[in-house]
Coordinates of C-alpha atoms in Angstrom, one line a residue:
M118 CA 7.6 3.7 -30.7
R119 CA 11.7 4.0 -29.3
F120 CA 11.7 4.5 -25.4
R121 CA 13.2 7.9 -24.9
R122 CA 15.4 7.8 -21.4
P123 CA 14.7 10.0 -18.5
R124 CA 17.0 13.0 -18.6
K125 CA 19.3 11.8 -15.8
A126 CA 18.8 8.7 -17.6
V127 CA 21.2 9.7 -20.6
L128 CA 24.5 9.7 -19.2
V129 CA 24.5 6.6 -16.2
V130 CA 24.7 3.3 -16.6
A131 CA 22.7 0.6 -14.6
L132 CA 25.4 -0.1 -11.0
V133 CA 25.2 -3.1 -9.0
V134 CA 25.2 -2.4 -5.4
T135 CA 24.9 -5.1 -2.9
L136 CA 24.0 -4.2 0.3
A137 CA 24.7 -7.0 3.1
L138 CA 21.8 -5.3 5.5
L139 CA 18.9 -6.8 2.7
C140 CA 20.4 -10.1 3.4
C141 CA 16.8 -11.9 3.2
G142 CA 16.1 -15.6 4.4
G143 CA 19.9 -16.2 2.7
T144 CA 19.7 -14.8 -0.1
L145 CA 21.3 -11.3 -1.0
T146 CA 19.1 -8.6 -2.3
V147 CA 21.4 -6.8 -4.9
L148 CA 19.7 -3.1 -6.3
L149 CA 20.3 -2.1 -9.2
L150 CA 20.6 1.7 -8.7
N151 CA 20.7 4.6 -12.0
G152 CA 22.0 7.8 -11.4
L153 CA 24.4 7.4 -8.8
T154 CA 25.5 10.5 -6.8
N155 CA 26.2 11.1 -3.0
N156 CA 23.5 12.9 -2.4
D157 CA 21.9 9.6 -3.0
N158 CA 23.7 7.1 -0.7
D159 CA 21.7 8.2 2.1
R160 CA 18.5 6.3 1.1
F161 CA 20.0 3.5 -1.0
S162 CA 19.3 1.4 2.1
N163 CA 15.7 1.5 1.9
A164 CA 15.1 2.4 -2.1
S165 CA 14.0 -1.1 -2.5
L166 CA 12.1 -1.4 0.1
G167 CA 8.9 0.8 -0.3
C168 CA 9.7 3.5 2.3
G169 CA 11.9 5.6 0.4
K170 CA 13.1 6.3 -3.5
G171 CA 15.5 4.5 -5.6
G172 CA 16.3 3.4 -8.3
A173 CA 14.2 1.6 -10.9
V174 CA 15.0 -1.1 -13.9
D175 CA 16.0 -0.1 -17.4
P176 CA 12.6 -0.8 -19.6
D177 CA 15.2 -1.7 -22.0
S178 CA 16.9 -4.4 -20.4
K179 CA 15.8 -8.3 -20.1
L180 CA 12.7 -8.2 -18.3
P181 CA 10.7 -10.8 -16.5
R182 CA 7.6 -12.8 -17.9
I183 CA 4.8 -11.3 -15.8
R184 CA 1.6 -13.2 -16.4
P185 CA -1.1 -12.8 -17.7
Y186 CA 1.1 -10.0 -19.9
G187 CA 3.8 -9.7 -22.8
A188 CA 7.1 -8.5 -22.7
A189 CA 5.9 -5.7 -24.4
Q190 CA 3.6 -4.5 -22.1
I191 CA 6.1 -5.8 -18.8
R192 CA 8.5 -2.9 -20.8
N193 CA 5.0 -0.5 -21.1
A194 CA 5.4 -1.3 -16.9
A195 CA 9.3 -0.6 -16.9
I196 CA 8.9 2.7 -18.2
I197 CA 6.2 3.9 -15.8
I198 CA 8.6 2.6 -12.8
N199 CA 11.7 4.7 -14.3
V200 CA 10.2 7.8 -15.0
G201 CA 8.7 7.9 -10.9
A202 CA 11.9 7.2 -10.0
D203 CA 13.8 9.9 -11.7
M204 CA 10.4 12.2 -10.5
K205 CA 11.6 11.0 -7.4
L206 CA 7.8 10.2 -6.4
P207 CA 8.2 6.7 -3.8
P208 CA 7.4 3.6 -5.0
R209 CA 3.5 3.7 -4.3
A210 CA 2.9 6.5 -6.8
W211 CA 4.7 3.3 -9.4
V212 CA 1.7 0.9 -7.9
I213 CA -0.8 3.4 -8.7
A214 CA 0.5 4.3 -11.7
V215 CA 0.8 1.1 -13.2
A216 CA -2.2 -0.5 -11.7
T217 CA -4.4 2.8 -13.6
A218 CA -2.4 1.6 -16.7
M219 CA -3.5 -2.0 -16.0
Q220 CA -7.1 -0.9 -16.5
E221 CA -7.1 1.5 -18.9
S222 CA -5.4 -0.4 -21.0
R223 CA -3.8 -3.5 -20.3
L224 CA -0.2 -1.8 -20.5
T225 CA -1.1 -1.5 -24.0
N226 CA 0.0 1.8 -25.7
L227 CA -3.4 2.2 -27.4
G228 CA -4.0 3.9 -30.7
N229 CA -7.1 5.1 -32.1
L230 CA -9.7 2.9 -31.4
G231 CA -13.0 4.9 -32.6
S232 CA -16.3 4.6 -30.1
R233 CA -14.9 1.8 -28.3
N234 CA -12.4 3.8 -26.2
D235 CA -14.2 7.7 -26.5
H236 CA -12.5 8.3 -29.9
D237 CA -9.9 9.8 -28.5
S238 CA -8.3 7.9 -25.7
L239 CA -5.2 7.2 -26.6
G240 CA -2.0 5.3 -25.1
L241 CA -1.3 3.7 -21.9
F242 CA -3.7 5.8 -19.8
Q243 CA -6.5 6.8 -22.4
Q244 CA -5.5 10.3 -22.2
R245 CA -7.6 12.3 -24.2
P246 CA -6.1 15.1 -26.0
S247 CA -9.2 17.1 -26.2
T248 CA -9.8 17.4 -23.1
G249 CA -5.7 18.6 -22.7
W250 CA -3.6 15.7 -22.2
G251 CA -1.2 17.0 -25.0
T252 CA -1.2 16.1 -28.9
P253 CA -1.9 12.3 -30.2
Q254 CA 1.8 12.2 -30.9
Q255 CA 2.2 13.0 -27.5
V256 CA 0.3 10.7 -25.5
Q257 CA 1.1 7.6 -27.4
D258 CA 4.9 8.3 -26.2
P259 CA 4.7 6.3 -22.5
V260 CA 7.6 8.7 -21.3
Y261 CA 5.2 11.7 -21.7
A262 CA 2.7 9.4 -20.8
S263 CA 3.5 8.5 -17.7
T264 CA 5.0 12.2 -17.1
K265 CA 2.0 13.8 -17.2
F266 CA 0.0 11.0 -15.3
Y267 CA 2.5 11.4 -12.3
E268 CA 2.3 15.5 -13.1
K269 CA -1.2 15.1 -12.1
L270 CA -1.4 12.2 -9.5
K271 CA 1.2 14.9 -7.8
T272 CA -1.2 18.0 -7.5
I273 CA -3.8 15.6 -5.4
Q274 CA -3.9 16.1 -2.2
G275 CA -3.2 13.9 0.3
W276 CA -2.6 11.1 -2.7
E277 CA 0.1 9.3 -0.5
N278 CA -2.5 8.3 1.8
M279 CA -5.7 7.9 -0.3
A280 CA -6.6 3.9 -1.4
L281 CA -5.1 3.6 -5.0
T282 CA -8.7 3.2 -6.3
E283 CA -9.1 6.7 -4.7
A284 CA -6.1 8.5 -6.3
A285 CA -5.8 6.9 -9.4
Q286 CA -9.7 8.0 -9.8
A287 CA -8.8 11.4 -8.8
V288 CA -6.5 11.9 -11.8
Q289 CA -8.6 10.3 -14.2
I290 CA -12.1 10.8 -13.0
S291 CA -13.3 7.7 -15.0
A292 CA -16.9 6.7 -15.4
Y293 CA -15.5 3.1 -13.4
P294 CA -14.9 4.5 -10.3
D295 CA -13.9 1.4 -8.4
A296 CA -12.2 -0.5 -11.1
Y297 CA -8.7 0.6 -10.4
A298 CA -8.6 -1.2 -7.3
K299 CA -8.6 -5.5 -8.1
H300 CA -5.2 -4.4 -9.9
E301 CA -3.7 -3.2 -7.0
P302 CA -1.8 -6.8 -5.9
L303 CA -0.5 -7.9 -9.4
A304 CA 1.0 -3.9 -9.8
T305 CA 2.5 -4.3 -7.0
Q306 CA 4.2 -7.5 -7.9
I307 CA 5.3 -6.3 -11.2
V308 CA 6.7 -3.0 -9.1
N309 CA 8.3 -6.0 -6.7
M310 CA 9.3 -8.1 -10.1
L311 CA 10.8 -5.1 -12.0
A312 CA 12.4 -2.7 -9.6
D313 CA 13.8 -5.0 -7.1
G314 CA 11.2 -5.2 -4.6
A315 CA 10.5 -2.0 -4.6
A316 CA 6.8 -2.0 -3.2
N317 CA 7.6 -4.6 -0.5
A318 CA 9.5 -4.4 2.3
V319 CA 10.4 -7.2 4.3
G320 CA 11.0 -8.3 8.3
N321 CA 14.2 -7.6 8.7
Q322 CA 15.5 -3.9 10.4
I323 CA 15.3 -1.9 7.5
A324 CA 11.3 -2.0 6.9
L325 CA 10.9 -1.8 10.9
E326 CA 13.0 1.6 10.1
C327 CA 10.6 2.6 8.0
A328 CA 7.6 1.5 9.7
A329 CA 8.8 3.4 13.0
A330 CA 8.8 6.3 10.3
G331 CA 5.2 6.4 10.3
Q332 CA 5.4 5.8 6.9
I333 CA 3.2 5.0 4.6
A334 CA 4.0 1.5 2.2
A335 CA 4.1 1.0 -1.0
S336 CA 1.3 -1.5 -0.7
G337 CA -1.1 0.8 1.1
W338 CA -0.8 -0.5 4.6
T339 CA 1.2 0.7 7.8
I340 CA 1.6 -0.1 11.8
P341 CA -1.5 0.3 13.5
L342 CA 1.2 1.8 16.1
K343 CA 4.6 1.7 17.0
A344 CA 5.2 -1.3 19.6
P345 CA 6.9 -4.4 21.0
V346 CA 4.1 -7.7 19.1
G347 CA 3.2 -9.6 22.8
S348 CA 1.0 -12.0 22.8
G349 CA 1.7 -14.2 19.9
F350 CA -1.1 -15.4 16.8
R351 CA -2.8 -19.3 17.8
S352 CA 0.7 -19.1 20.5
P353 CA 1.3 -22.4 21.8
E354 CA -0.1 -20.9 25.3
R355 CA -3.5 -19.1 23.5
P356 CA -3.7 -21.2 20.8
T357 CA -6.9 -19.4 19.8
H358 CA -5.8 -16.3 19.7
Q359 CA -6.7 -15.1 16.6
G360 CA -4.7 -11.9 16.8
V361 CA -1.0 -10.5 18.6
D362 CA -1.0 -7.6 21.3
L363 CA 1.3 -4.7 20.6
S364 CA 1.7 -3.5 23.6
V365 CA 1.7 0.1 24.6
E366 CA 1.0 3.0 27.0
R367 CA -2.8 3.2 27.5
Y368 CA -4.3 6.6 25.6
K369 CA -1.1 5.8 22.8
P370 CA -3.0 7.1 19.1
I371 CA -4.2 3.6 16.9
Q372 CA -3.9 3.8 13.1
A373 CA -6.3 3.1 9.9
A374 CA -3.7 0.3 9.2
A375 CA -4.7 0.5 5.0
S376 CA -7.2 3.3 3.9
G377 CA -11.3 1.3 3.5
V378 CA -14.8 1.4 5.5
V379 CA -15.4 1.3 8.5
S380 CA -18.0 -1.6 9.0
L381 CA -18.2 -2.3 12.9
V382 CA -17.4 0.3 15.7
K383 CA -19.2 -1.0 19.3
C384 CA -18.9 -2.1 22.8
D385 CA -18.4 -5.9 22.8
E386 CA -20.2 -7.9 25.3
D387 CA -18.0 -9.7 28.2
F388 CA -19.1 -13.3 29.1
R389 CA -22.1 -12.4 31.0
G390 CA -23.8 -10.2 27.7
R391 CA -22.6 -7.1 29.7
K392 CA -21.4 -3.6 27.5
T393 CA -18.8 -2.2 30.5
C394 CA -16.5 -0.7 27.9
N395 CA -15.7 2.9 30.1
V396 CA -13.8 0.6 32.9
D397 CA -10.8 -1.5 32.6
G398 CA -11.1 -5.0 31.9
Y399 CA -9.5 -7.9 33.7
P400 CA -8.5 -11.5 32.2
G401 CA -11.3 -13.6 31.7
K402 CA -14.1 -10.8 31.2
G403 CA -15.0 -11.4 27.7
G404 CA -15.2 -9.0 24.8
C405 CA -13.1 -6.8 22.8
G406 CA -14.3 -4.2 25.1
W407 CA -14.2 -0.9 22.2
M408 CA -13.6 -1.8 19.1
V409 CA -13.2 -0.8 15.4
E410 CA -13.4 -2.9 12.4
I411 CA -12.3 -2.1 8.9
I412 CA -12.4 -3.8 5.3
H413 CA -9.7 -3.0 2.8
A414 CA -9.1 -3.7 -0.7
G415 CA -9.4 -7.3 -1.6
N416 CA -11.8 -8.0 0.7
V417 CA -9.3 -7.7 4.1
M418 CA -10.6 -7.0 7.4
T419 CA -8.6 -5.9 10.0
R420 CA -9.7 -5.7 13.9
Y421 CA -8.9 -2.9 16.4
C422 CA -9.6 -4.2 20.0
H423 CA -9.6 -2.8 23.8
M424 CA -10.0 0.8 23.0
V425 CA -10.1 3.4 26.0
Q426 CA -13.2 4.9 25.4
R427 CA -15.9 5.1 22.0
P428 CA -13.9 5.1 19.2
F429 CA -13.0 8.5 16.8
V430 CA -14.8 7.3 13.6
R431 CA -18.6 5.3 12.9
E432 CA -19.8 2.6 10.5
N433 CA -19.7 3.3 6.6
Q434 CA -17.0 5.8 7.2
Q435 CA -14.0 6.1 4.8
V436 CA -10.7 6.2 6.3
T437 CA -7.2 6.8 4.7
A438 CA -4.3 4.6 6.3
G439 CA -2.6 6.0 9.4
E440 CA -5.8 7.9 10.3
V441 CA -5.9 7.9 14.0
I442 CA -9.2 5.5 15.0
G443 CA -9.2 5.3 18.4
R444 CA -6.9 5.6 21.7
V445 CA -5.6 2.4 23.3
G446 CA -6.9 0.9 26.8
T447 CA -7.8 -2.5 28.3
S448 CA -11.8 -3.1 28.3
G449 CA -13.0 -5.8 27.4
N450 CA -10.6 -9.2 28.7
S451 CA -7.0 -7.1 29.1
S452 CA -4.6 -7.6 31.2
G453 CA -3.5 -4.8 30.7
P454 CA -3.1 -1.2 28.3
H455 CA -2.5 -3.1 24.3
L456 CA -3.4 -3.3 21.0
H457 CA -5.4 -6.3 19.9
F458 CA -4.8 -6.2 16.2
E459 CA -6.3 -9.1 13.8
V460 CA -6.0 -9.7 10.3
H461 CA -9.0 -11.9 8.2
L462 CA -9.1 -12.4 4.5
N463 CA -12.4 -12.7 2.3
N464 CA -14.0 -10.7 5.1
D465 CA -14.7 -13.6 7.1
R466 CA -14.9 -12.5 10.6
S467 CA -14.8 -15.8 12.4
S468 CA -12.2 -17.3 13.6
A469 CA -10.7 -19.4 9.3
G470 CA -10.5 -16.1 8.4
A471 CA -8.1 -14.6 10.8
V472 CA -4.5 -14.8 8.8
D473 CA -1.1 -13.8 11.6
P474 CA -0.8 -10.4 11.0
V475 CA 3.1 -10.1 11.7
Q476 CA 3.2 -12.3 9.0
F477 CA 1.0 -10.8 6.6
M478 CA 1.8 -7.1 7.7
Q479 CA 5.7 -8.0 6.9
Q480 CA 4.3 -8.7 3.2
Q481 CA 2.6 -5.4 3.0
G482 CA 5.9 -3.5 4.1
A483 CA 5.1 -2.5 7.2
A484 CA 6.3 -4.8 9.6
L485 CA 5.0 -5.1 12.8
G486 CA 7.8 -5.2 15.8
N487 CA 10.0 -3.3 18.2
Q488 CA 10.0 0.3 16.9
G489 CA 10.2 1.8 20.3

């Protein structure tokens, strides 16, 4: 089927804009931006970093190979991205849409497969004409199908802060509501590769500005609070320090770094077995004080320590990215008010599962650092 360009792209050609500010690791980031206007200049600097709105990729251009998908499937992903950009939706929406199409059709424009796909489920998103998505011809048009998906997504209150699988399910009403989550990492990679890093902010000043604005990155992650990084991960001075300390004044709100399920809320015991978290701690006391652990998509666990009072969440509670879970304190093994923040892979609560939160959050487009 011939691709019909969105309205704004009809009269323009891709403009290559070289931005010296986006130089990362010696490699100059180049943005291909469709539809340059004077009103767009203020958002170009962060368009490719997942914290703004930017141009997308031309589906008719030479596209990269992204396994396990073929050329036609990657072109469909490019169309989904381009439609989202034309509708002025942020890159997080593109990731949700691409991941949904990966689950529903493997990015293939499905025809009628009979009983194998609910008889009339068609196109990239298995939209059903019988339930009002459009005519069979319409829902098999990738531009139309993508537009309808985004239109429905926009009606979901708070979709920007939802876990990907929740947002996709709210649109699709699938019989397998948890199936979308497994596609999020590759969908993010696809958006990055096709739209010049749109889903992944890097650790430069622009990324810090995005985080300082309190925005949710396209990856679905955000900073737990605005604060400089004090003591680092496994530093020479503290080789067993399994997280980073974000130094900030007492009572500052702490946010969930991504959507997930609270797996642990407790007053951590000190070295003498005491649970004394409602008083200030001190170096050598031991324990995390008031603490929370959250399990996120991909079996990633985040840990938040030294809160000033009992956390605001409970175990098994679902939380969204940016939701306030507690306040900064200095309970437990602490020399002053700060948030001790850890990231663990594979839900491994031990030191073996811990990774550097600075590097991990940078990769998610929510760079930790001196943001205020």
